[in-house]
Amino acid sequence: MVARQKRNSDDLLDIDSSDLEDFVGYSLKRAYMILQEDFRAALGEGSMSPRVFSALSLVVQFPNITQSELARMLGIERSGLVAMVDELEAKKFIKRAPVPGDRRVQALVPLAAGQSAYADALVKVKEHEAVLLKHITAEERRMLMTLLKKIRQDEGL
Amino acid sequence: MVARQKRNSDDLLDIDSSDLEDFVGYSLKRAYMILQEDFRAALGEGSMSPRVFSALSLVVQFPNITQSELARMLGIERSGLVAMVDELEAKKFIKRAPVPGDRRVQALVPLAAGQSAYADALVKVKEHEAVLLKHITAEERRMLMTLLKKIRQDEGL
DNA sequence: TATTGTTATACTCTATAACTATA
DNA sequence: TATAGTTATAGAGTATAACAATA
């Protein structure tokens, strides 16, 4: 314990004065980890992960979206979507449906169970963000969204 | 192609009007992915990942920090740190050193190669953020950092 | 030739649990 | 009993490459 205490009295291990705290990337990562973990806790064990929620959200809002379109919207590879769609289909939240005119394509159709599961989850997710972001005002939240979207502007460039 | 075009003319697949775009968590995730990918590109193949950079940063700034302290500062488990420290040690960037008075503890000491590698990386990382955040002003960036830190306030609660 | 969905595979990051050696 | 570091292991999430069916 001697050395540890000595060092701590020499320098304070003040993380706030660290180089890291000047980087947007680092702060973004820490904030993201918090949000993600709390999201899972809010929806509960056995419920949807953030990414599955995001996929369901787009299928509900854009019925008959194809997997390729969904992958592009979510910013992930098509291959990564397969397991997510499988999971949502296993829960009877959505179904893959053939598209007349192009037999390569699978349209994703929200089912009744998916619509209501999404509505329920939507309430919980909004609540989760409200609680987690209680220290920032509505205006600050809008500003944060605006700034994050500015960063996202260059996506794919 | 018929069905796809038809649907696209019916609704515009306007992702910006999606529920998802109202969630801080989703926007945070997308922004984080961009930053992380660009970080790796900026430092180049075979260089440090963001997390290894963050560990080296703290070892350089807080010489003789222990692994437990480092893990706590980074917000990860001690077990997750072992591979990172191994990697930095293999590169001769840092070394594990015994601490007199407590033989359980390994102090992490930055080596000359580590100091200079960190200095080099620091320049590249600053440059990377400057380029990536070129669409936001210095004041907006400060605001962003402030808001992210407000979210991080509740960390661990 | 190009695209859609899919599979196989691997890599990164993280966590949990159990161990050892010390305290 | 508790702590520091370690190992083994597993689980998300992602990507690349290759394939079959279809365009």
XYZ file of C-alpha atoms (C1' of nucleotides) in Angstrom:
360
model
C 0.000 0.000 0.000
C 2.911 2.307 0.608
C 3.825 2.942 -2.997
C 0.246 3.362 -4.049
C -0.508 5.933 -1.415
C 2.715 7.718 -2.105
C 1.988 7.977 -5.783
C -1.518 9.142 -5.132
C -0.307 11.957 -2.976
C 2.263 12.884 -5.607
C -0.159 13.098 -8.488
C -3.873 12.869 -8.087
C -4.708 10.550 -10.989
C -7.062 13.259 -12.078
C -8.639 11.676 -15.100
C -10.357 14.945 -15.967
C -6.989 16.487 -16.682
C -5.993 13.598 -18.948
C -5.411 13.996 -22.665
C -8.215 11.523 -23.206
C -10.808 13.905 -21.915
C -10.039 16.283 -24.750
C -11.033 13.735 -27.359
C -14.539 13.582 -28.710
C -13.968 9.959 -29.700
C -13.190 8.897 -26.149
C -16.071 10.751 -24.549
C -18.392 9.499 -27.259
C -17.368 5.943 -26.541
C -17.911 6.211 -22.808
C -21.301 7.860 -23.270
C -22.278 5.247 -25.854
C -21.407 2.397 -23.497
C -23.591 3.903 -20.784
C -26.559 4.431 -23.072
C -26.291 0.949 -24.514
C -26.099 -0.797 -21.168
C -29.003 1.183 -19.805
C -31.034 0.475 -22.930
C -30.712 -3.268 -22.290
C -31.608 -2.857 -18.630
C -34.623 -0.740 -19.535
C -36.026 -3.279 -21.992
C -35.261 -6.152 -19.695
C -33.748 -9.603 -19.930
C -34.775 -11.552 -23.014
C -35.965 -8.464 -24.803
C -34.454 -6.753 -27.816
C -30.916 -5.494 -28.099
C -30.498 -1.934 -29.364
C -29.675 -3.101 -32.862
C -32.639 -5.453 -33.097
C -34.855 -2.664 -31.846
C -33.502 -0.388 -34.551
C -34.204 -2.999 -37.217
C -37.747 -3.593 -35.965
C -38.284 0.148 -35.829
C -37.494 0.571 -39.502
C -39.520 -2.460 -40.573
C -42.544 -1.131 -38.691
C -42.102 2.344 -40.099
C -41.194 1.243 -43.596
C -43.211 -1.912 -44.264
C -41.930 -4.044 -47.138
C -38.438 -2.651 -46.799
C -35.884 -5.074 -48.241
C -32.938 -6.420 -46.286
C -30.477 -4.553 -48.472
C -32.269 -1.274 -47.904
C -32.492 -1.948 -44.189
C -28.794 -2.761 -43.966
C -27.933 0.427 -45.824
C -30.148 2.511 -43.541
C -28.632 0.959 -40.435
C -25.129 1.343 -41.803
C -24.239 -2.325 -41.509
C -23.472 -5.119 -43.969
C -26.284 -7.246 -45.385
C -24.704 -10.343 -43.862
C -25.007 -8.838 -40.401
C -28.711 -8.428 -40.826
C -29.557 -12.074 -41.321
C -29.374 -13.057 -37.652
C -31.358 -9.984 -36.626
C -34.123 -10.739 -39.115
C -34.067 -14.407 -38.066
C -34.548 -13.350 -34.451
C -37.432 -11.013 -35.264
C -39.039 -13.664 -37.443
C -38.662 -16.323 -34.723
C -40.563 -14.015 -32.384
C -43.278 -13.534 -35.015
C -42.570 -9.812 -34.993
C -41.935 -9.650 -38.727
C -41.936 -12.006 -41.689
C -39.963 -12.341 -44.863
C -42.267 -12.087 -47.846
C -41.537 -12.653 -51.521
C -41.722 -9.621 -53.751
C -43.593 -10.062 -57.028
C -41.391 -9.044 -59.907
C -38.025 -9.774 -58.299
C -37.544 -13.176 -56.799
C -34.184 -12.275 -55.320
C -35.738 -9.872 -52.859
C -37.291 -10.550 -49.482
C -39.614 -7.826 -48.266
C -39.800 -7.452 -44.510
C -43.349 -7.175 -43.257
C -44.250 -6.208 -39.687
C -46.751 -8.545 -38.008
C -49.316 -7.605 -35.373
C -47.108 -8.935 -32.558
C -44.235 -6.880 -33.932
C -46.291 -3.715 -34.125
C -47.356 -3.989 -30.509
C -43.940 -5.136 -29.274
C -42.452 -2.139 -31.012
C -45.024 0.226 -29.493
C -44.255 -1.144 -26.031
C -40.506 -0.962 -26.550
C -40.784 2.565 -27.924
C -42.355 3.746 -24.677
C -39.665 2.043 -22.612
C -36.829 3.410 -24.737
C -38.182 6.950 -24.527
C -38.475 6.566 -20.788
C -34.953 5.176 -20.555
C -33.517 8.148 -22.425
C -35.538 10.616 -20.402
C -34.156 9.180 -17.167
C -30.615 8.830 -18.405
C -30.530 12.328 -19.856
C -32.198 13.978 -16.907
C -29.179 16.206 -16.344
C -29.464 17.856 -19.732
C -32.257 20.177 -20.754
C -34.530 19.711 -23.743
C -32.630 22.414 -25.555
C -29.281 20.808 -24.760
C -30.619 17.524 -26.011
C -31.637 19.101 -29.302
C -28.186 20.650 -29.568
C -26.570 17.295 -28.875
C -28.626 15.614 -31.596
C -27.739 18.377 -34.032
C -24.034 18.033 -33.321
C -24.080 14.249 -33.550
C -25.824 14.489 -36.890
C -23.205 16.922 -38.110
C -20.575 14.328 -37.299
C -22.648 11.710 -39.100
C -22.870 13.884 -42.201
C -19.593 12.582 -43.527
C -20.637 8.981 -43.037
C -19.277 6.853 -45.815
C -16.956 9.516 -47.191
C -37.684 -3.907 -59.644
C -41.348 -2.984 -60.001
C -42.323 -3.427 -56.390
C -39.239 -1.637 -55.094
C -39.768 1.401 -57.243
C -43.432 1.453 -56.429
C -42.804 1.448 -52.732
C -40.150 4.075 -53.043
C -42.523 6.399 -54.812
C -45.192 5.688 -52.201
C -43.060 6.459 -49.195
C -39.643 7.958 -49.460
C -37.791 5.809 -46.923
C -36.853 9.055 -45.306
C -34.629 7.860 -42.514
C -34.514 11.364 -41.068
C -38.182 11.129 -40.259
C -37.742 7.801 -38.525
C -38.301 7.297 -34.805
C -34.665 6.269 -34.555
C -33.441 9.729 -35.371
C -35.083 11.041 -32.227
C -32.969 8.818 -30.005
C -29.703 10.022 -28.568
C -28.569 6.417 -28.179
C -28.921 5.671 -31.867
C -27.218 8.844 -33.045
C -24.481 8.338 -30.498
C -23.869 4.843 -31.791
C -23.653 5.914 -35.415
C -21.314 8.789 -34.580
C -19.180 6.509 -32.411
C -18.790 3.978 -35.221
C -17.598 6.690 -37.580
C -15.086 8.101 -35.115
C -13.746 4.684 -34.258
C -13.274 3.597 -37.854
C -11.586 6.844 -38.781
C -9.334 6.615 -35.734
C -7.994 3.272 -36.961
C -7.519 4.605 -40.470
C -5.716 7.665 -39.135
C -3.241 5.668 -37.055
C -2.750 3.144 -39.816
C -2.534 -0.594 -40.187
C -0.657 -2.349 -37.411
C -0.897 0.619 -35.108
C -2.898 0.991 -31.916
C -6.606 0.503 -31.560
C -8.530 3.258 -29.771
C -8.632 1.313 -26.537
C -4.912 0.499 -26.564
C -4.207 4.155 -27.283
C -6.329 5.138 -24.290
C -4.433 2.732 -22.050
C -1.047 3.965 -23.252
C -2.222 7.523 -22.773
C -2.983 6.955 -19.111
C 0.213 5.013 -18.460
C 2.265 7.833 -19.999
C 0.388 10.492 -18.066
C 0.189 8.542 -14.824
C 3.411 6.553 -14.580
C 3.306 3.639 -12.148
C -0.437 3.386 -12.375
C -1.604 -0.111 -11.441
C -3.712 -2.290 -13.691
C -6.675 -2.094 -11.351
C -6.542 1.684 -11.317
C -6.182 1.777 -15.071
C -9.148 -0.543 -15.544
C -11.264 1.590 -13.258
C -10.293 4.776 -15.093
C -11.081 3.231 -18.456
C -14.336 1.794 -17.185
C -13.518 -1.790 -18.087
C -12.865 -4.994 -16.146
C -9.347 -5.853 -14.992
C -9.438 -9.026 -17.052
C -9.969 -7.009 -20.192
C -6.820 -5.070 -19.561
C -4.412 -7.993 -19.633
C -4.295 -8.350 -23.412
C -3.898 -4.593 -23.842
C -1.004 -4.445 -21.413
C 0.516 -7.542 -23.025
C 0.354 -5.814 -26.408
C 1.938 -2.617 -25.130
C 4.616 -4.584 -23.341
C 5.364 -6.672 -26.452
C 5.954 -3.425 -28.334
C 8.276 -2.221 -25.561
C 5.986 0.754 -25.015
C 5.486 0.030 -21.325
C 6.640 -2.506 -18.778
C 5.142 -4.189 -15.764
C 7.200 -3.403 -12.691
C 6.952 -4.827 -9.181
C 5.843 -2.431 -6.487
C 7.845 -2.528 -3.246
C 5.536 -3.117 -0.337
C 2.798 -5.012 -2.176
C 3.849 -7.947 -4.263
C 0.361 -8.413 -5.709
C 0.589 -5.179 -7.639
C 2.149 -4.540 -11.026
C 2.951 -0.897 -11.704
C 2.816 0.105 -15.346
C 5.822 2.130 -16.407
C 6.070 3.948 -19.746
C 9.281 3.247 -21.679
C 11.066 5.616 -24.034
C 9.579 3.917 -27.101
C 6.162 4.252 -25.533
C 6.600 7.916 -24.777
C 7.550 8.710 -28.348
C 4.943 6.385 -29.870
C 2.346 8.109 -27.738
C 3.530 11.554 -28.778
C 3.327 10.553 -32.428
C -0.094 8.978 -32.024
C -1.352 11.986 -30.131
C -0.593 14.233 -33.082
C -2.324 11.862 -35.482
C -5.378 11.483 -33.275
C -5.737 15.243 -32.879
C -5.437 15.620 -36.628
C -7.996 12.864 -37.189
C -10.520 14.567 -34.928
C -9.878 17.944 -36.476
C -10.602 16.577 -39.943
C -13.577 14.508 -38.897
C -15.134 17.340 -36.919
C -14.478 19.987 -39.522
C -18.188 20.718 -39.834
C -18.538 21.780 -36.230
C -17.031 24.908 -34.744
C -14.682 25.042 -31.784
C -17.513 26.302 -29.639
C -19.831 23.531 -30.803
C -17.131 21.017 -30.029
C -16.799 22.347 -26.493
C -20.561 22.155 -26.122
C -20.540 18.580 -27.387
C -17.862 17.579 -24.888
C -19.790 19.249 -22.083
C -22.988 17.434 -22.973
C -21.265 14.069 -23.336
C -19.689 14.539 -19.932
C -23.073 15.337 -18.446
C -24.306 12.003 -19.750
C -21.231 10.336 -18.308
C -21.872 11.874 -14.901
C -24.187 9.071 -13.914
C -21.674 6.433 -14.918
C -21.849 3.518 -12.560
C -25.040 4.633 -10.868
C -22.147 -8.849 -65.149
C -24.594 -7.196 -61.056
C -27.616 -7.775 -57.068
C -30.082 -10.227 -53.040
C -29.901 -12.939 -49.513
C -27.152 -16.204 -47.243
C -23.320 -18.925 -45.006
C -18.843 -19.508 -43.109
C -15.483 -17.440 -40.767
C -12.768 -14.357 -38.073
C -11.821 -10.349 -35.382
C -12.640 -6.826 -31.729
C -14.413 -5.601 -27.451
C -16.461 -6.827 -23.432
C -18.002 -9.565 -19.347
C -18.190 -13.389 -15.789
C -16.203 -16.840 -13.104
C -12.614 -19.115 -11.174
C -7.786 -19.400 -10.038
C -2.969 -17.859 -7.619
C -0.441 -15.204 -4.843
C -0.440 -12.175 -1.890
C -2.312 -9.034 1.848
C -11.474 -12.431 4.072
C -10.210 -9.266 0.500
C -7.419 -7.622 -3.412
C -4.312 -7.736 -7.836
C -3.459 -9.900 -11.660
C -4.457 -13.686 -14.599
C -6.766 -17.332 -17.388
C -10.547 -19.543 -19.657
C -14.581 -18.862 -21.746
C -18.548 -16.894 -23.854
C -21.380 -13.472 -26.005
C -22.293 -9.324 -28.737
C -21.476 -6.902 -32.912
C -19.117 -6.318 -36.902
C -16.667 -7.368 -41.367
C -14.940 -9.999 -45.523
C -15.307 -13.475 -48.865
C -17.648 -16.673 -51.336
C -21.873 -18.852 -52.891
C -26.688 -19.772 -55.168
C -30.493 -17.784 -57.229
C -32.015 -14.336 -59.942
C -31.844 -10.165 -62.708
